[in-house]
Backbone as JSON, one array per atom type, in Angstrom:
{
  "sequence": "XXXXXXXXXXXXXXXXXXXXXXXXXXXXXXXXXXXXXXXXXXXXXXXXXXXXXXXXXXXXXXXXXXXXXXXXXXXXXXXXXXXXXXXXXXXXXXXXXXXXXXXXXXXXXXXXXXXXXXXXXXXXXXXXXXXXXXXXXXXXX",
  "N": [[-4.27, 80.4, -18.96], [-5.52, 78.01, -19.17], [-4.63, 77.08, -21.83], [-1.88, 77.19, -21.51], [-1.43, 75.23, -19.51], [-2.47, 73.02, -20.62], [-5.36, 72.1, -20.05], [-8.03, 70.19, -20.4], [-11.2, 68.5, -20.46], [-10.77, 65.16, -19.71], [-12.92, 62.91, -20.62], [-14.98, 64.71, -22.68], [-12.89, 66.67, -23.95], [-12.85, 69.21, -23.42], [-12.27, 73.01, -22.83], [-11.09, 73.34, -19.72], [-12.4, 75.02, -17.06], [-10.12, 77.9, -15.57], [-9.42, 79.92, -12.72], [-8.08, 82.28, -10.11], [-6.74, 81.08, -7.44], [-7.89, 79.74, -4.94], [-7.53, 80.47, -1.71], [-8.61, 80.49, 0.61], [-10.78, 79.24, 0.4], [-9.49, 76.5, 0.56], [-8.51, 76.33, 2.9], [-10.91, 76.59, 4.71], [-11.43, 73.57, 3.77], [-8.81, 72.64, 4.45], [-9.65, 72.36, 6.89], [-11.31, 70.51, 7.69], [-10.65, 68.44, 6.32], [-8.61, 67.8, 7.8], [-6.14, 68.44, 6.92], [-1.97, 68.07, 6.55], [-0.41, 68.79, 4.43], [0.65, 70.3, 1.66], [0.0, 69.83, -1.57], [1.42, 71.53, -4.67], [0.85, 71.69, -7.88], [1.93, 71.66, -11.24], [3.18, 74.44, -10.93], [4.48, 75.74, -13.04], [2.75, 76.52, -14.88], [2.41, 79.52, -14.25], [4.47, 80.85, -15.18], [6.09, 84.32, -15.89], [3.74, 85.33, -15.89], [3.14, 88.79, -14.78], [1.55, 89.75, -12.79], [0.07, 87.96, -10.05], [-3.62, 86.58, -8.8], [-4.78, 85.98, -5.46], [-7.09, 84.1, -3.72], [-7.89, 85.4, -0.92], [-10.39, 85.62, 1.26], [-13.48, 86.52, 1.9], [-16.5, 88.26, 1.31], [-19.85, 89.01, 2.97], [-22.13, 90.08, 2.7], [-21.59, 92.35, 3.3], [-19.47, 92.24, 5.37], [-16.23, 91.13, 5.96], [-14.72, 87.59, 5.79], [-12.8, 85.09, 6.48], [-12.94, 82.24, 5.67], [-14.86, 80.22, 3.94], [-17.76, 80.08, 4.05], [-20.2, 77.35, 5.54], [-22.59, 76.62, 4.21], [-24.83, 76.42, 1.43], [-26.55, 78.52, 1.02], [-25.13, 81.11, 2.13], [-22.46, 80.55, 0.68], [-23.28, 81.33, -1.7], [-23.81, 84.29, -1.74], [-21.11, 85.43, -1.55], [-18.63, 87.4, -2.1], [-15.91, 87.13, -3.91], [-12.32, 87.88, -2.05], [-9.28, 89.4, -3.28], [-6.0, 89.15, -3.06], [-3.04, 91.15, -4.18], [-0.47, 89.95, -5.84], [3.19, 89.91, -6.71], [3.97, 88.49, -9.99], [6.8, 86.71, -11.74], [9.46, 86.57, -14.15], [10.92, 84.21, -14.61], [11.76, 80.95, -15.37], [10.36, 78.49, -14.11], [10.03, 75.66, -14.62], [11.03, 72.28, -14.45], [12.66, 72.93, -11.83], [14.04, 71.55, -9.18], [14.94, 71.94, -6.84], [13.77, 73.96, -4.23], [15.06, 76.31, -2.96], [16.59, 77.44, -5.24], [14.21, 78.53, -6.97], [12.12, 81.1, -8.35], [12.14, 84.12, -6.42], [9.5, 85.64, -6.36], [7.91, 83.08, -7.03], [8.72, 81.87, -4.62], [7.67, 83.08, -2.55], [4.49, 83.56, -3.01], [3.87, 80.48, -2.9], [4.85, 80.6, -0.11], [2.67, 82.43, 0.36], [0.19, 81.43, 0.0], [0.64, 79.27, 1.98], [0.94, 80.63, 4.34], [-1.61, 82.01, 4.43], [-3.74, 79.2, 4.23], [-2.77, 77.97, 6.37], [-1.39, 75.6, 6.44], [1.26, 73.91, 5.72], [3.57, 73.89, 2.82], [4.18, 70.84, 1.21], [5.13, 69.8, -1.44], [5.59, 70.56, -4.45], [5.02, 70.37, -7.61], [6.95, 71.26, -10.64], [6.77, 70.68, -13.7], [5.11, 68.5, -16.15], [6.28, 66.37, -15.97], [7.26, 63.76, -13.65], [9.53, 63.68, -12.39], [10.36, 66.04, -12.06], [9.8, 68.02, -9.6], [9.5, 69.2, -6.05], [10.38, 68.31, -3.06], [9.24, 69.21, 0.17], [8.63, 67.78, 2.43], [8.56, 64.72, 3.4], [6.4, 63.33, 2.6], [5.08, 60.81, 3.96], [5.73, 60.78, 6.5], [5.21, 62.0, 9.37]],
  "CA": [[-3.69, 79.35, -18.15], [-5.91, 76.51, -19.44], [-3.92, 76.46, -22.52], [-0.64, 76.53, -21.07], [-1.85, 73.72, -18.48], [-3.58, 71.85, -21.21], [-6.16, 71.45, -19.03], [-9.07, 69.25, -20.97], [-11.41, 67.32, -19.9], [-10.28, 63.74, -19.96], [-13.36, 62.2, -22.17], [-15.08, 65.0, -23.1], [-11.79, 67.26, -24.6], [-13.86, 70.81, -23.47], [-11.35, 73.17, -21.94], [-11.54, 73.62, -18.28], [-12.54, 76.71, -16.52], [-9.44, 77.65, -14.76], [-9.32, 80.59, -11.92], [-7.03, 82.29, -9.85], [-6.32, 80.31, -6.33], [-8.52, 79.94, -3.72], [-6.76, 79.67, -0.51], [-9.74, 80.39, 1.95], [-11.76, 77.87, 0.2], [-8.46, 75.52, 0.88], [-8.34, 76.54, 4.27], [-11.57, 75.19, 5.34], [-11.15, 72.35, 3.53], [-7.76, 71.63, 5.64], [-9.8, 72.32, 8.65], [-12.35, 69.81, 7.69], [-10.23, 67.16, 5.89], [-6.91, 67.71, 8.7], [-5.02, 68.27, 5.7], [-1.08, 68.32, 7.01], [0.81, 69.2, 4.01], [-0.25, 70.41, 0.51], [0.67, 69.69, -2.97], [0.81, 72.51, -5.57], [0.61, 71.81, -8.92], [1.55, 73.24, -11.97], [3.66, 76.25, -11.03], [5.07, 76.4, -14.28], [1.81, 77.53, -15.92], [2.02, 80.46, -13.58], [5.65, 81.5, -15.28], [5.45, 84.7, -17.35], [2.47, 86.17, -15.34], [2.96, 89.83, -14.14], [0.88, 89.6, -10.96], [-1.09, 86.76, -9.49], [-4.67, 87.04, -7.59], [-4.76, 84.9, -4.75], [-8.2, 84.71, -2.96], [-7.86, 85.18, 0.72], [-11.06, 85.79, 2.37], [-14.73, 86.54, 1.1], [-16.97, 89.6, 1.53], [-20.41, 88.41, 3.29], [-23.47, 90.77, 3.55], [-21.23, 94.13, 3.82], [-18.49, 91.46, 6.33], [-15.51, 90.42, 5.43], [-14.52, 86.7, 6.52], [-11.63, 84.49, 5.78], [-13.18, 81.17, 5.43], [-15.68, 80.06, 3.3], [-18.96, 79.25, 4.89], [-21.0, 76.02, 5.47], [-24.4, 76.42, 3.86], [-25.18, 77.04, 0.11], [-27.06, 80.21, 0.55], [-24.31, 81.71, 2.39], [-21.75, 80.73, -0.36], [-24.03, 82.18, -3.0], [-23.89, 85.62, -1.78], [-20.05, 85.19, -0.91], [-17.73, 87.87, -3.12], [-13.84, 86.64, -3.33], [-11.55, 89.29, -1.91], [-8.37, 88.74, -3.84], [-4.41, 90.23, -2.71], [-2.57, 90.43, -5.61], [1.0, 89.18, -5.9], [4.07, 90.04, -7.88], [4.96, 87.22, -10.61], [7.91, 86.16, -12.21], [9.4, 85.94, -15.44], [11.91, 83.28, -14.77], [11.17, 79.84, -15.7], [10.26, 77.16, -13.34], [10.17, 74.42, -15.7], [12.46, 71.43, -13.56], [13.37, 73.06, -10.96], [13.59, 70.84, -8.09], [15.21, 72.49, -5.68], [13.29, 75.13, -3.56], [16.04, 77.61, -3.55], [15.97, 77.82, -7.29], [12.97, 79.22, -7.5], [12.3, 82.52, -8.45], [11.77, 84.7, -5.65], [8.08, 85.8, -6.51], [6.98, 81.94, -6.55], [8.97, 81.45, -3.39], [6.22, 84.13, -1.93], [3.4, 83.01, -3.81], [4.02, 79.67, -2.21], [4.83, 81.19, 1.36], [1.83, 82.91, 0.89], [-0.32, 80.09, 0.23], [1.22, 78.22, 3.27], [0.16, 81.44, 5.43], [-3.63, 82.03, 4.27], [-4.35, 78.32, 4.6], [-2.0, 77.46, 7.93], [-1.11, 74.06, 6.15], [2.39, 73.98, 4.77], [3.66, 73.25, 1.39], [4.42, 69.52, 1.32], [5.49, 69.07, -2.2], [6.01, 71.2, -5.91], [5.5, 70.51, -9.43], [6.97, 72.18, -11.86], [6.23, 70.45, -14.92], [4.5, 67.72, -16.02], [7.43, 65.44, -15.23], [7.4, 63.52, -12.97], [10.8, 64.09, -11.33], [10.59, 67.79, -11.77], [9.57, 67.75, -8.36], [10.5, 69.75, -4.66], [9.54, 67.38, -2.2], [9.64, 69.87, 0.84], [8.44, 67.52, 3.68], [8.55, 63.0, 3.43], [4.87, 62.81, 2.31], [4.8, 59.73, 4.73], [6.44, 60.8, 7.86], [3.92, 62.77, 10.27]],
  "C": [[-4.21, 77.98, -18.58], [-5.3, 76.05, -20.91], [-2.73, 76.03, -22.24], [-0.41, 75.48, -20.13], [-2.27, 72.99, -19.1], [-4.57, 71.2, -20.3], [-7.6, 71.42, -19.94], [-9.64, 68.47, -20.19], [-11.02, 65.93, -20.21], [-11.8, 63.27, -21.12], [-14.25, 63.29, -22.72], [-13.68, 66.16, -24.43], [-11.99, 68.35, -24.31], [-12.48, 71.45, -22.62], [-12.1, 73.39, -20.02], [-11.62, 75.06, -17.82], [-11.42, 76.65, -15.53], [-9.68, 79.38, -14.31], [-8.15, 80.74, -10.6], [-7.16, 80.96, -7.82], [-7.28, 80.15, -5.24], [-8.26, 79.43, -2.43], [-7.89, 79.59, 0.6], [-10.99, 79.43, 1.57], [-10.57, 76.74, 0.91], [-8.57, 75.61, 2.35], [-9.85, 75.77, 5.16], [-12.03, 73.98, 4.72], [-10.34, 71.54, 4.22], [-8.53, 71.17, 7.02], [-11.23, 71.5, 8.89], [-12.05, 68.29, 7.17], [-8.8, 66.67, 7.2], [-6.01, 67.67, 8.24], [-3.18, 68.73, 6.59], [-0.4, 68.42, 5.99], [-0.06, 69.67, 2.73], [0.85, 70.23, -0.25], [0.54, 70.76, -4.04], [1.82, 71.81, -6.31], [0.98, 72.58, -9.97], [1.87, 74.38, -11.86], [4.18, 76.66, -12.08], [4.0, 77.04, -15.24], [1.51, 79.1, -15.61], [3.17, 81.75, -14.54], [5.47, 82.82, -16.22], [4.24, 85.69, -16.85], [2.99, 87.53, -14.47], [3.15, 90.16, -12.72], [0.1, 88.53, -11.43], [-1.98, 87.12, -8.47], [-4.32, 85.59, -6.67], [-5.9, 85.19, -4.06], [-7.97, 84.67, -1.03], [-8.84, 85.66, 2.03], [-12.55, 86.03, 1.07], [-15.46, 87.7, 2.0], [-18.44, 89.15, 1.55], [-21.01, 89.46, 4.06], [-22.89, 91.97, 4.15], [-19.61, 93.13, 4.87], [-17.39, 90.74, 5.9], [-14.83, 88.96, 6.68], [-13.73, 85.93, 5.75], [-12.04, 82.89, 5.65], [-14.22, 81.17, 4.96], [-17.22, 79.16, 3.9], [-19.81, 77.95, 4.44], [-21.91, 76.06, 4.45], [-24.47, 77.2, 2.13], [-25.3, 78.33, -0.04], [-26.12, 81.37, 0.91], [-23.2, 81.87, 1.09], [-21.9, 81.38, -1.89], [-23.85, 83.6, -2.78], [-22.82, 85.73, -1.41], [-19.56, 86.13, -2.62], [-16.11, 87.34, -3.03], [-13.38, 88.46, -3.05], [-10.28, 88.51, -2.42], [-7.29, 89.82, -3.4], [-3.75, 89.61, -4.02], [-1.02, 90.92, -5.05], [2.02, 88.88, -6.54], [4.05, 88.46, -8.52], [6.32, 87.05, -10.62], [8.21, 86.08, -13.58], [10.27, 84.91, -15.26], [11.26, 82.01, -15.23], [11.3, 78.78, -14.44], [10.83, 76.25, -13.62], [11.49, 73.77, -15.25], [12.66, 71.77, -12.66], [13.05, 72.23, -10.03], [14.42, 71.47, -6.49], [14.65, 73.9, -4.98], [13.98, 76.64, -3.87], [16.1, 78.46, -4.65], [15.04, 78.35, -8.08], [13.07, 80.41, -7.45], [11.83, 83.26, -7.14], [10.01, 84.83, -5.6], [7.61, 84.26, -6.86], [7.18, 81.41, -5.33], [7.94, 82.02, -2.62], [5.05, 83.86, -2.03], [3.13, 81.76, -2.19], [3.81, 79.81, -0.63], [3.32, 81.8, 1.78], [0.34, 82.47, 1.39], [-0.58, 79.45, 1.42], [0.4, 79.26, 4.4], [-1.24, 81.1, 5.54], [-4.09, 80.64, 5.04], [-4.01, 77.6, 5.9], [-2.0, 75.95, 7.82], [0.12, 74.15, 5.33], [2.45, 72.99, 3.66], [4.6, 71.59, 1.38], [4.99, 69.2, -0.3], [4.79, 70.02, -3.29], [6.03, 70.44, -6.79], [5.63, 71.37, -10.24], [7.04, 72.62, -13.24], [5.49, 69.05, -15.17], [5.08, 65.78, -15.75], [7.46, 65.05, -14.13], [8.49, 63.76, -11.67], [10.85, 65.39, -11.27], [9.37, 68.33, -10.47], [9.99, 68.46, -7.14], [9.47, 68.74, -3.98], [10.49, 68.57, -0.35], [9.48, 68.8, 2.17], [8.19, 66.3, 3.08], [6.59, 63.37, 3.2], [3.77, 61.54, 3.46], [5.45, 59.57, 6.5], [5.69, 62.42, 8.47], [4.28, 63.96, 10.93]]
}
């Protein structure tokens, strides 16, 4: 994925460590920033993939818990629990209309929106600017 994302660092050039999703990290992030919409990124580097992990909870001292805890030492001994998630072979790449999407990123997406209980506010699906779903006004509450 970090080649097909070209994902570099900006001044060093090193690639980036990329991993699969972490929605229960996202989740208390929303519920600490009041996040009301999200932006995903980048679904076209996903195209092509099989299955997708998605993390949706963490495994804590024998306990499983769906948000990612406060305190360092806690997060240190924190395993991801991951649900995995048909792909797609279709191509993203442009699409701007929701609909249009392949079924298995429509899900993906949906599923996203569940785990973290912050809906999807807005799709890229290439590095284009206009290749764009704008699901919800970015600026209207």
């Amino acid at each position: 994925m970090s080649t097909v994302g070209a994902e570099k660092g900006v001044t060093t050039g090193r690639s980036r460590r990329c991993g699969w999703f972490d929605a229960a990290l996202l989740k208390r992030s929303a519920q600490v920033n009041g996040l009301s919409g999200l932006c995903i990124t980048k679904l076209d580097v996903l195209d092509g993939l099989d299955e997708l992990l998605l993390c949706t909870g963490y495994e804590l001292d024998g306990e499983r818990i769906d948000l990612l805890p406060m305190g360092a030492d806690d997060i240190a001994r924190c395993q991801p629990i991951y649900e995995t998630l048909p792909g797609w072979s279709d191509s993203t790449v442009g699409v701007t209309d929701y609909a249009k999407l392949p079924e298995g990123a429509r899900k993906y997406l949906e599923r996203i929106a569940e785990v973290t209980g912050v809906p999807i506010a807005m799709v890229s699906t290439s590095p284009d600017r206009d290749h764009t779903i704008l699901m919800q006004h970015p600026y209207v509450a």
